Structure formats: C-alpha cells, structure tokens
Coordinates of C-alpha atoms in Angstrom, one line a residue:
Chain A
M1 CA 9.9 41.9 -20.8
K2 CA 13.2 40.3 -20.0
L3 CA 15.6 39.7 -22.9
M4 CA 18.0 36.9 -23.5
P5 CA 20.8 37.6 -26.0
C6 CA 20.8 34.5 -28.1
P7 CA 24.0 33.8 -30.0
L8 CA 22.0 32.5 -33.0
N9 CA 18.8 34.6 -33.0
G10 CA 19.8 37.8 -31.3
S11 CA 17.9 39.3 -28.3
R12 CA 14.6 37.6 -27.7
N13 CA 11.9 37.5 -25.0
I14 CA 13.3 35.1 -22.3
Q15 CA 10.0 33.2 -22.4
E16 CA 11.1 31.8 -25.7
F17 CA 13.9 29.9 -23.9
V18 CA 14.2 27.1 -21.4
C19 CA 17.0 26.8 -18.9
G20 CA 18.8 23.4 -19.0
G21 CA 20.6 23.9 -15.7
E22 CA 24.2 24.2 -14.6
V23 CA 27.1 23.2 -16.9
Q24 CA 28.5 20.0 -15.3
K25 CA 31.3 17.6 -16.1
L26 CA 29.9 14.3 -17.4
P27 CA 31.3 11.3 -15.5
A28 CA 33.2 8.6 -17.4
D29 CA 31.0 5.8 -18.8
N30 CA 32.4 3.3 -16.2
A31 CA 32.3 5.7 -13.3
P32 CA 30.8 4.2 -10.1
N33 CA 27.1 4.7 -9.3
R34 CA 27.9 7.3 -6.6
E35 CA 29.5 9.6 -9.2
W36 CA 26.5 9.2 -11.6
A37 CA 24.1 9.9 -8.7
D38 CA 26.0 13.1 -7.9
Y39 CA 25.9 14.1 -11.5
T40 CA 22.2 13.5 -11.7
F41 CA 21.1 15.0 -8.4
Q42 CA 23.7 17.2 -6.7
R43 CA 23.8 20.9 -7.7
E44 CA 26.3 23.7 -7.0
N45 CA 23.3 26.1 -6.7
A46 CA 25.7 29.0 -6.2
A47 CA 24.7 32.5 -5.4
G48 CA 26.8 34.4 -7.9
V49 CA 27.8 34.1 -11.5
V50 CA 27.0 30.6 -12.9
R51 CA 27.4 28.9 -16.3
E52 CA 24.2 27.3 -17.6
W53 CA 22.7 25.5 -20.6
W54 CA 19.9 27.4 -22.3
M55 CA 17.8 26.5 -25.3
H56 CA 15.9 28.7 -27.7
V57 CA 12.7 26.6 -28.1
P58 CA 11.5 27.5 -31.6
S59 CA 14.9 26.9 -33.1
S60 CA 16.0 24.1 -30.8
Y61 CA 19.3 25.9 -30.4
W62 CA 21.4 25.1 -27.3
F63 CA 23.9 27.5 -26.0
I64 CA 25.7 28.7 -22.8
A65 CA 24.8 31.7 -20.7
E66 CA 26.7 33.2 -17.8
R67 CA 24.2 34.6 -15.3
D68 CA 24.3 36.2 -11.9
T69 CA 21.8 34.3 -9.7
R70 CA 21.8 37.2 -7.1
T71 CA 20.6 39.9 -9.6
D72 CA 19.3 37.8 -12.6
E73 CA 21.7 39.7 -14.8
I74 CA 22.8 37.8 -18.0
L75 CA 26.4 38.7 -18.4
K76 CA 27.4 36.7 -21.5
T77 CA 26.1 34.1 -23.9
Y78 CA 28.1 32.0 -26.4
G79 CA 27.8 28.9 -28.5
V80 CA 28.7 25.4 -27.1
E81 CA 31.9 25.4 -29.3
D82 CA 33.3 28.1 -27.1
L83 CA 32.7 26.1 -23.8
T84 CA 36.0 25.5 -22.1
Chain B
M1 CA -7.8 57.4 38.3
L2 CA -5.0 58.4 40.7
Q3 CA -3.3 55.0 40.1
L4 CA -3.5 55.5 36.3
L5 CA -1.9 59.0 36.7
K6 CA 0.8 57.6 38.9
Y7 CA 1.5 54.8 36.5
G8 CA 1.5 57.2 33.5
L9 CA 3.9 59.6 35.2
G10 CA 6.0 56.9 36.8
L11 CA 9.2 55.7 35.2
A12 CA 8.9 52.1 36.2
R13 CA 6.8 50.3 33.6
A14 CA 6.0 46.6 33.4
D15 CA 8.2 45.0 30.7
R16 CA 5.8 44.3 27.9
R17 CA 8.3 42.7 25.5
H18 CA 7.3 39.5 23.8
L19 CA 10.8 38.1 24.0
P20 CA 13.6 38.6 26.6
S21 CA 16.2 41.2 25.6
E22 CA 19.3 39.7 23.9
T23 CA 22.3 38.6 25.9
P24 CA 25.9 38.5 24.6
L25 CA 26.7 35.3 22.7
K26 CA 28.2 32.6 25.0
K27 CA 31.4 30.8 24.1
S28 CA 29.7 27.5 23.6
Y29 CA 26.3 25.8 23.5
D30 CA 25.1 22.2 23.5
V31 CA 23.1 22.8 20.4
V32 CA 23.2 25.7 17.9
I33 CA 20.3 26.1 15.5
V34 CA 21.2 28.0 12.4
G35 CA 18.1 29.8 11.1
G36 CA 15.4 31.6 13.2
G37 CA 12.4 30.8 11.1
G38 CA 9.4 28.7 12.0
H39 CA 11.3 25.4 11.6
G40 CA 14.4 26.4 13.7
L41 CA 12.3 27.9 16.4
A42 CA 10.0 24.9 16.6
A43 CA 13.0 22.6 16.9
A44 CA 14.4 24.8 19.7
Y45 CA 11.1 24.6 21.5
H46 CA 10.8 20.9 21.3
L47 CA 14.5 20.4 22.3
A48 CA 13.8 22.3 25.5
K49 CA 10.3 21.0 26.2
D50 CA 10.4 17.3 25.1
H51 CA 14.1 16.6 25.8
G52 CA 15.2 19.0 28.5
I53 CA 18.0 20.3 26.2
R54 CA 18.0 24.0 27.1
D55 CA 21.6 25.1 26.4
V56 CA 20.5 26.0 22.9
A57 CA 21.1 29.1 20.8
V58 CA 19.1 30.0 17.7
I59 CA 21.2 32.2 15.4
E60 CA 19.4 34.2 12.7
K61 CA 21.1 36.5 10.2
G62 CA 18.0 38.7 9.8
Y63 CA 15.1 38.8 12.3
L64 CA 12.9 36.0 13.7
G65 CA 10.4 34.6 11.2
G66 CA 11.5 37.2 8.6
G67 CA 12.8 34.9 5.9
N68 CA 10.7 32.4 4.0
T69 CA 8.4 31.9 7.1
A70 CA 7.1 35.3 6.2
R71 CA 6.8 34.6 2.5
N72 CA 4.7 31.5 2.2
T73 CA 1.0 31.5 1.5
A74 CA -0.1 29.8 4.8
I75 CA -1.9 26.7 3.5
V76 CA -1.8 23.6 5.7
R77 CA -2.9 20.2 4.2
A78 CA -1.9 16.5 4.3
N79 CA -3.3 15.2 0.9
Y80 CA 0.1 14.3 -0.6
L81 CA 0.8 11.4 -2.9
T82 CA 3.5 9.3 -1.2
P83 CA 2.6 7.3 2.0
E84 CA 5.7 8.8 3.6
G85 CA 4.6 12.4 2.8
V86 CA 1.0 11.8 3.9
K87 CA 2.1 10.3 7.2
F88 CA 4.4 13.2 7.9
Y89 CA 2.0 16.0 7.0
D90 CA -0.8 14.3 8.8
A91 CA 1.3 14.4 11.9
S92 CA 2.0 18.1 11.3
M93 CA -1.7 18.9 10.9
K94 CA -2.5 17.1 14.2
L95 CA 0.0 19.3 15.9
F96 CA -1.4 22.4 14.2
E97 CA -4.9 21.6 15.6
G98 CA -3.7 22.1 19.2
L99 CA -1.0 24.7 18.5
S100 CA -2.9 27.8 19.7
S101 CA -3.3 26.3 23.1
E102 CA 0.1 24.7 23.2
L103 CA 1.9 28.0 22.4
G104 CA -0.6 30.3 24.1
I105 CA -1.0 32.4 21.0
N106 CA -3.7 32.5 18.5
V107 CA -2.3 31.0 15.3
M108 CA -5.7 31.5 13.6
Y109 CA -5.9 27.9 12.5
S110 CA -8.9 27.8 10.2
K111 CA -10.3 24.7 8.7
R112 CA -11.8 25.6 5.3
G113 CA -11.7 22.6 3.0
H114 CA -9.2 22.3 0.2
L115 CA -10.1 21.6 -3.5
T116 CA -7.5 20.5 -6.0
L117 CA -9.1 20.8 -9.4
A118 CA -8.7 18.4 -12.3
H119 CA -9.1 19.8 -15.8
T120 CA -7.9 16.7 -17.7
D121 CA -8.5 13.0 -17.6
A122 CA -4.8 12.5 -16.6
S123 CA -5.2 14.8 -13.6
V124 CA -8.5 13.0 -12.5
R125 CA -6.4 9.8 -12.5
T126 CA -3.7 11.4 -10.3
M127 CA -6.5 12.7 -7.9
R128 CA -7.9 9.2 -7.6
W129 CA -4.4 7.9 -6.8
R130 CA -3.9 10.6 -4.2
A131 CA -7.3 10.0 -2.7
E132 CA -6.7 6.3 -2.3
V133 CA -3.3 6.8 -0.7
N134 CA -4.7 9.4 1.6
K135 CA -7.6 7.2 2.7
H136 CA -5.3 4.2 3.2
M137 CA -3.2 6.4 5.5
G138 CA -6.4 7.6 7.4
V139 CA -6.5 11.1 5.9
S140 CA -9.8 12.4 4.7
S141 CA -9.6 12.9 1.0
E142 CA -12.0 12.2 -1.8
V143 CA -12.5 12.7 -5.6
I144 CA -15.7 14.6 -6.2
G145 CA -17.6 15.6 -9.4
A146 CA -18.8 18.9 -10.7
E147 CA -22.1 18.8 -8.8
E148 CA -20.4 18.4 -5.5
I149 CA -17.8 21.0 -6.4
A150 CA -20.7 23.4 -7.1
R151 CA -21.9 22.8 -3.6
V152 CA -18.5 23.3 -1.9
A153 CA -17.4 26.2 -4.1
P154 CA -20.3 27.8 -5.9
Q155 CA -18.1 30.8 -6.6
M156 CA -16.2 29.3 -9.5
D157 CA -17.0 29.1 -13.2
L158 CA -17.9 25.5 -13.6
S159 CA -19.5 25.8 -17.0
R160 CA -18.5 23.3 -19.7
S161 CA -17.7 26.2 -22.1
A162 CA -14.6 27.3 -20.1
R163 CA -11.3 26.7 -21.9
W164 CA -10.3 24.2 -19.3
P165 CA -13.6 22.9 -17.8
V166 CA -13.4 21.5 -14.3
L167 CA -13.9 17.7 -14.5
G168 CA -13.6 16.9 -10.9
A169 CA -11.6 17.7 -7.8
L170 CA -9.7 16.1 -4.9
Y171 CA -11.6 17.3 -1.9
H172 CA -9.7 17.5 1.4
P173 CA -12.2 18.7 4.0
I174 CA -9.5 19.3 6.7
G175 CA -7.4 21.6 4.5
S176 CA -6.7 24.7 6.5
T177 CA -4.8 28.0 6.8
A178 CA -2.8 29.4 9.7
R179 CA -1.1 32.7 10.5
H180 CA 2.6 32.0 9.8
D181 CA 4.0 34.9 11.8
A182 CA 2.1 33.8 14.9
V183 CA 3.4 30.3 14.6
A184 CA 7.0 31.6 14.5
W185 CA 6.4 34.1 17.4
G186 CA 4.7 31.5 19.5
Y187 CA 7.6 29.0 19.1
A188 CA 10.1 31.8 19.8
R189 CA 8.4 33.0 23.0
E190 CA 7.9 29.5 24.4
A191 CA 11.4 28.4 23.5
S192 CA 12.9 31.4 25.1
A193 CA 10.7 30.9 28.2
R194 CA 12.4 27.5 28.5
G195 CA 15.9 28.9 28.4
V196 CA 16.7 28.9 24.6
E197 CA 18.7 31.9 23.5
L198 CA 17.6 33.7 20.4
H199 CA 20.2 35.7 18.6
Q200 CA 19.1 37.9 15.7
Q201 CA 21.4 39.8 13.3
T202 CA 23.9 37.0 13.8
E203 CA 25.0 35.4 10.5
V204 CA 27.1 32.3 10.1
T205 CA 30.2 33.0 8.1
G206 CA 31.9 29.6 8.3
F207 CA 32.4 26.4 10.1
D208 CA 35.6 25.4 11.8
M209 CA 35.8 21.7 10.7
A210 CA 38.1 18.8 11.7
D211 CA 37.7 15.2 10.6
G212 CA 34.1 15.5 9.4
H213 CA 33.1 17.3 12.6
I214 CA 32.1 20.9 13.3
K215 CA 34.2 22.2 16.2
A216 CA 32.9 25.7 16.1
I217 CA 30.7 28.1 14.2
E218 CA 32.2 31.4 12.9
T219 CA 29.5 34.1 13.1
S220 CA 29.3 37.8 12.4
R221 CA 29.4 38.3 16.2
G222 CA 32.2 35.9 16.9
R223 CA 33.0 32.3 17.3
I224 CA 30.8 29.7 19.1
E225 CA 31.8 26.2 20.0
C226 CA 29.0 23.8 19.7
G227 CA 27.9 20.2 20.4
R228 CA 25.3 19.6 17.7
V229 CA 24.3 21.9 14.9
L230 CA 21.0 22.0 13.1
M231 CA 20.7 24.0 9.9
A232 CA 17.2 25.2 9.1
V233 CA 17.9 27.9 6.5
A234 CA 15.3 27.5 3.8
G235 CA 16.4 29.5 0.7
A236 CA 20.1 29.4 1.8
S237 CA 20.6 25.7 2.4
S238 CA 23.1 25.1 -0.4
L239 CA 25.2 28.1 0.7
V240 CA 25.3 27.1 4.4
A241 CA 25.8 23.4 3.7
K242 CA 28.7 24.3 1.4
M243 CA 30.5 26.0 4.3
A244 CA 30.4 22.5 5.9
E245 CA 31.6 20.9 2.7
V246 CA 28.2 19.2 2.2
S247 CA 26.7 19.3 -1.3
L248 CA 22.9 19.2 -1.7
P249 CA 20.5 18.1 -4.4
I250 CA 18.8 21.5 -4.4
R251 CA 18.0 24.3 -6.8
T252 CA 16.8 27.6 -5.3
V253 CA 13.9 29.1 -7.3
P254 CA 11.6 32.0 -6.5
L255 CA 7.9 31.4 -6.0
Q256 CA 5.9 34.5 -6.5
A257 CA 2.7 35.3 -4.7
C258 CA 0.4 38.2 -4.2
V259 CA -2.7 39.5 -2.4
S260 CA -5.6 41.5 -3.7
Q261 CA -7.3 44.4 -2.1
P262 CA -9.7 43.3 0.7
L263 CA -13.2 42.1 -0.4
K264 CA -16.2 41.0 1.7
P265 CA -15.8 37.4 2.6
F266 CA -17.1 35.2 -0.2
L267 CA -14.7 32.4 -0.6
D268 CA -14.5 29.8 2.1
P269 CA -12.4 26.9 0.7
I270 CA -8.9 26.9 -0.6
I271 CA -8.8 26.3 -4.4
V272 CA -5.8 24.9 -6.2
S273 CA -5.4 23.9 -9.8
G274 CA -2.2 22.1 -10.6
S275 CA -2.9 22.2 -14.4
L276 CA -3.5 25.9 -14.4
H277 CA -0.7 26.5 -11.9
T278 CA -2.8 28.6 -9.7
Y279 CA -4.1 28.7 -6.1
I280 CA -6.3 31.1 -4.2
W281 CA -7.9 31.5 -0.8
Q282 CA -9.4 34.5 1.1
S283 CA -7.7 35.6 4.2
Q284 CA -9.4 36.7 7.4
R285 CA -8.8 40.3 6.3
G286 CA -10.7 39.7 3.1
E287 CA -7.6 39.7 0.8
L288 CA -7.3 37.1 -1.9
V289 CA -4.0 35.3 -1.4
M290 CA -2.8 34.0 -4.7
G291 CA 0.1 32.1 -6.0
G292 CA 1.1 29.9 -8.9
A293 CA 4.0 28.1 -10.5
S294 CA 7.6 28.5 -9.5
D295 CA 9.8 30.7 -11.7
P296 CA 11.3 28.9 -14.7
Y297 CA 15.0 29.1 -13.6
S298 CA 17.0 29.3 -10.4
L299 CA 17.6 32.7 -8.7
Y300 CA 18.5 34.1 -5.3
S301 CA 16.3 37.1 -5.6
T302 CA 12.8 37.9 -4.3
R303 CA 11.9 40.2 -7.2
S304 CA 8.5 39.9 -8.8
T305 CA 7.8 39.9 -12.5
L306 CA 4.9 41.3 -14.6
E307 CA 5.0 38.3 -17.0
W308 CA 4.4 35.9 -14.1
K309 CA 1.6 37.9 -12.7
E310 CA -0.2 38.2 -16.1
G311 CA 0.0 34.4 -16.5
L312 CA -1.4 33.8 -13.1
M313 CA -4.2 36.3 -13.5
A314 CA -5.2 34.9 -16.9
H315 CA -5.8 31.5 -15.3
M316 CA -7.4 33.0 -12.2
L317 CA -9.9 34.8 -14.4
E318 CA -10.8 31.5 -16.1
L319 CA -11.9 30.2 -12.7
F320 CA -13.3 33.5 -11.3
P321 CA -14.2 35.8 -14.3
Y322 CA -15.8 38.4 -12.0
L323 CA -12.5 39.2 -10.3
S324 CA -11.3 41.1 -13.4
D325 CA -11.8 44.5 -11.7
V326 CA -10.1 43.6 -8.4
R327 CA -6.8 45.2 -7.8
L328 CA -3.6 43.6 -6.5
M329 CA -2.3 45.2 -3.4
R330 CA 1.0 43.5 -2.5
Q331 CA 3.4 41.1 -4.3
W332 CA 6.4 39.2 -3.2
A333 CA 8.5 36.1 -3.8
G334 CA 9.8 33.4 -1.5
M335 CA 12.8 31.2 -2.0
T336 CA 11.9 27.6 -2.7
D337 CA 14.6 25.0 -2.4
M338 CA 13.4 22.4 -5.0
T339 CA 14.6 18.9 -4.7
P340 CA 14.6 16.4 -7.6
D341 CA 11.8 14.3 -6.0
F342 CA 9.7 17.2 -4.6
A343 CA 10.2 15.9 -1.0
P344 CA 12.1 17.6 1.8
I345 CA 15.5 16.6 3.3
M346 CA 15.5 15.9 7.0
G347 CA 18.0 14.0 9.2
K348 CA 21.7 13.5 9.4
T349 CA 24.5 14.6 7.1
P350 CA 28.0 13.3 6.3
V351 CA 29.3 15.7 9.0
D352 CA 28.7 13.8 12.2
N353 CA 27.3 16.7 14.3
L354 CA 25.5 18.5 11.6
Y355 CA 21.8 17.8 11.1
I356 CA 19.8 19.1 8.2
D357 CA 16.3 20.5 7.7
A358 CA 16.1 21.6 4.1
G359 CA 14.7 21.2 0.6
W360 CA 11.4 22.9 1.5
G361 CA 10.4 23.7 -2.0
T362 CA 6.7 24.7 -1.8
W363 CA 5.9 22.6 1.2
G364 CA 7.7 24.1 4.2
F365 CA 5.2 26.1 6.3
K366 CA 2.7 23.3 6.8
A367 CA 5.5 21.1 8.0
T368 CA 6.7 23.5 10.7
P369 CA 5.3 21.7 13.9
A370 CA 6.1 18.2 12.8
C371 CA 9.6 19.0 11.4
G372 CA 10.4 20.9 14.6
K373 CA 9.3 18.0 16.8
F374 CA 10.9 15.2 14.8
M375 CA 14.2 17.1 14.2
A376 CA 14.5 17.8 17.9
D377 CA 14.0 14.1 18.6
T378 CA 16.6 13.3 15.9
L379 CA 19.1 15.7 17.5
A380 CA 18.4 14.4 21.0
Y381 CA 19.0 10.8 20.2
D382 CA 21.4 11.2 17.3
R383 CA 19.4 9.0 14.9
P384 CA 16.6 9.9 12.5
H385 CA 13.1 9.7 14.0
S386 CA 11.2 6.9 12.2
T387 CA 8.6 9.3 10.6
I388 CA 11.3 11.4 8.9
A389 CA 13.8 8.6 8.1
P390 CA 12.6 8.2 4.5
F391 CA 13.5 11.9 3.9
R392 CA 17.2 11.3 4.6
L393 CA 19.8 13.2 2.5
D394 CA 21.6 10.1 1.2
R395 CA 18.4 8.7 -0.5
F396 CA 19.7 10.2 -3.7
E397 CA 23.0 8.3 -3.6
T398 CA 21.0 5.0 -3.3
F399 CA 18.4 6.0 -5.8
N400 CA 15.6 5.9 -3.2
Q401 CA 13.8 9.0 -4.2
L402 CA 10.2 9.7 -2.9
G403 CA 8.5 11.1 -6.0
E404 CA 6.2 13.5 -4.2
A405 CA 4.1 14.6 -7.1
G406 CA 1.4 15.8 -4.7
A407 CA 3.5 18.9 -4.0
A408 CA 2.2 22.3 -5.0
S409 CA 3.6 23.7 -8.3
V410 CA 4.0 20.2 -9.7
G411 CA 1.9 20.1 -12.9
H412 CA -0.3 17.1 -13.3

C-alpha cells in the first residue's frame, strides 16, 4: 500500500486521494483566449520533481505535494497557505 | 553430407542478420526520425517506398521496437466514436489486413471479433451512438443483446445476478489482434532494405535551433544536420518536444497490463468493459492478455502495483468467475501519453521543420500502419495529409477538440 502524508490527516492510503494536476499560474481575467487555452490544455509533464494539487476525498481537503515523477517518491506535502 | 561438414567447419557463413550492421552516423540526412518504435519505422518505410525519400535516419535511444511498441496489448479495432477517429483507424485496419504480405513477415493478424460490454443504460446509449457513427463511416459495428452475446462469447458470466449484469454490447466483428514485435521488425527490415539507416543506442540530447527551425540534432553519438525531423517518441513526447521549445497538451501516465499462465484455447473474441475498466483476450500461446484503467496520476515509471492488479482481477472474476485459480505470469506497464480529448496529435508544429506523431494514450499500436503512411506523406509534401488534418497540434488553441470517448480506458 502506498502512503500519502496528508498535512491534515497524517499518512493515509494513497487510494483515499485524487491528484488535481500540476500547480499552474492562473491567467488574468482579461487574458487572451490563447493564454486560457494554454492554461486549460498545455502541461509541463516534467520527468522529475513536480508540484501538484492533491485532495483527500473523505475530508475534501486540498493540499500541495512535491513528487518525483521518475520514481513516484513523495518528497514533501504542505497546505495551500504555504504555496509560494 | 560432405557439403554440410564443409559448411560446418568453414569460416565463411551466410549473413543471417535481420538488419544490416550499423554504420557510423553521417553528418546530415534529409529526414531524421526520432524514435525507432513501430510508428517511426513505419514512417521511414513509407518515406522510402511511397516517396523515394531514402536519405533517412531513424535514431532510437534504446533498441528497435523496445519502448511502448513492446508494451501495448496488441488489439486492433476501428470502432471509435468520432468520425475523424473511425476514418483514421479504419484506414489503419485496411493496411493491417495486407501487412504480412507487404512486409514479408508474419504479423499474426488474427480477426477474432471485439465486444465492448455495456453494464448500464448510459453505456448502452454510448454503444448505440458509436454503432451509428461506425455504420455511417462504413465500419461494421452493431449493438447486440444478451442472447447474441451468449452466442459470440459463451464463456462469460451473463447471469442477471452478477453485480454488474451485462445489458448489451457493441459488437465489432473485424476487431483483431496482431504481433506488435513483428510489425516493428517488418517495418525496420523493409525500411533498411530501401536505404533507411537505423541507429540504435542513439539518444537525442538537444536541438540546435535558429528562428523557429531545427538546424541540427545533438545526439549521444554526435551532431546531425537535418532537413526535416519527425518525432515519434511515445512516452517521452513532452520531454523531446520541450528540447525544441514546443509545449504539448499531454500527461504521461502508466497503463498496467499482465498475462496469465497459458491455458488451452477457450476464448476467441476480445472482450472489453469500459465500465469495469477491464479487457481480456487469449493469445496464440494461450496466455490471457489483460489490462485495465490507466494509473490515477502521471508518472514516468513502468512499475506495476498490487492495488491495481487486485482491482483488475476483482472485475475480471465478475465476468469470468472460473479464472480464480489461474496464475499471473508476467506484468508490465506502458507509458500512455494522454491528451485532453483522448485523440492523438499528428502533423506540423510551431517549429517549421519539426513534425509530430504523439499523444498515443491507449490507442497507439493499432494506428501504426496508417500513422506511418500519413506522416510520411505529411513530411514529403510539408502539409498535413487530409485524413490526419483534424488531429493537428493547434486544435487546442482554437478549441477544436475531438472528444474521442471511444478510446480504451475512458469510462462510459
């Protein structure tokens, strides 16, 4: 069983979580369509350490995880308030 | 007898190699194809055969057909949902039909019939939609009820007491399987017989770019100047494209698969359930080839997990309860490049001499012959072939997605 260290609930089975994808910068409200299309569809999809949104489903708690996409190692998790 | 002895003791033996031995990399080529899998090799073959473009090098970081070509589950079908998808895969199946004689190698193309099961009213509706699109496009496909399913696939548990009773199925009589390795080897041999150079253990490390144009490719074996470049690197598309400053709408996710110990032949058709996320067919060696849903998050690793296998087997046993004593023999994962609309990306890129063949989530192997042929045509004439034009990379910028919900691993 793979564990996800949740900042709110402690270590839990990763099957209790869903991945919400890469942390991205939201375009400005009046940004051109091209920028919104990139935000919606384009992905960095890096092979290495990435920052992602994750949610613990039973508690609806969203947080940030840093994960290595080459080894599936979760390096760090923290609350959204610590997102820089 | 004497001749045999003479041959046995002699030093001069006939060269029995499948492919010519490798030559040093040249300084430049008209076309460089990055990726020596089925797709890249098929494109090389068609460039040489259909267009007479023979100054071509295929460069591959590992060995030929050793990436995701070796990791798929070998199913070939055309019963997709969008007219664009159906037309493209239908063209691919027609090429598959004659592939053994075209390439002079037995690709073990085996027509078995393909059933996509529906366990809910919603999926019966999707099946009807797919059947109508298929028939409109001239592809044989039909929704059948439980009675007919029992005739085509009597091996399944079709009782109403099952947790997810089978309500109906999309029946695709021409659904087939083919030997993926033979497809890659056949294209490799026929391409090299026409002058294409195949360079294994040659990894791209960067592109030398100027004004939105690739001047040269930096590889682990040195620099190559090039006219046109085709990238066909399923599972590494985002990484290679990034070297050319092209960003892609792709997430790379493992898709796990496995085979059981060999059993006597008992299962003729290919059986898929989108709702249960499971598919199964029996190979010519008697092994049950099984796969299911993609992993739930992106990863560049071909590891397998126990959780995934338990989930797959729980569903498999709902359809085939008597398989509970059968053992798994091998397991693996392939890299699926998932696009937002479950359709591939083929055609031109913002870099004027870079062409892309990518986004082959769970639908890459069956596209091999058609993609090779149409990408070769696209390179030769520097414009997208009409059949693959809808799959262009910039469809996302203009919000012209394809919505290919007939892809495997899409729940419906």
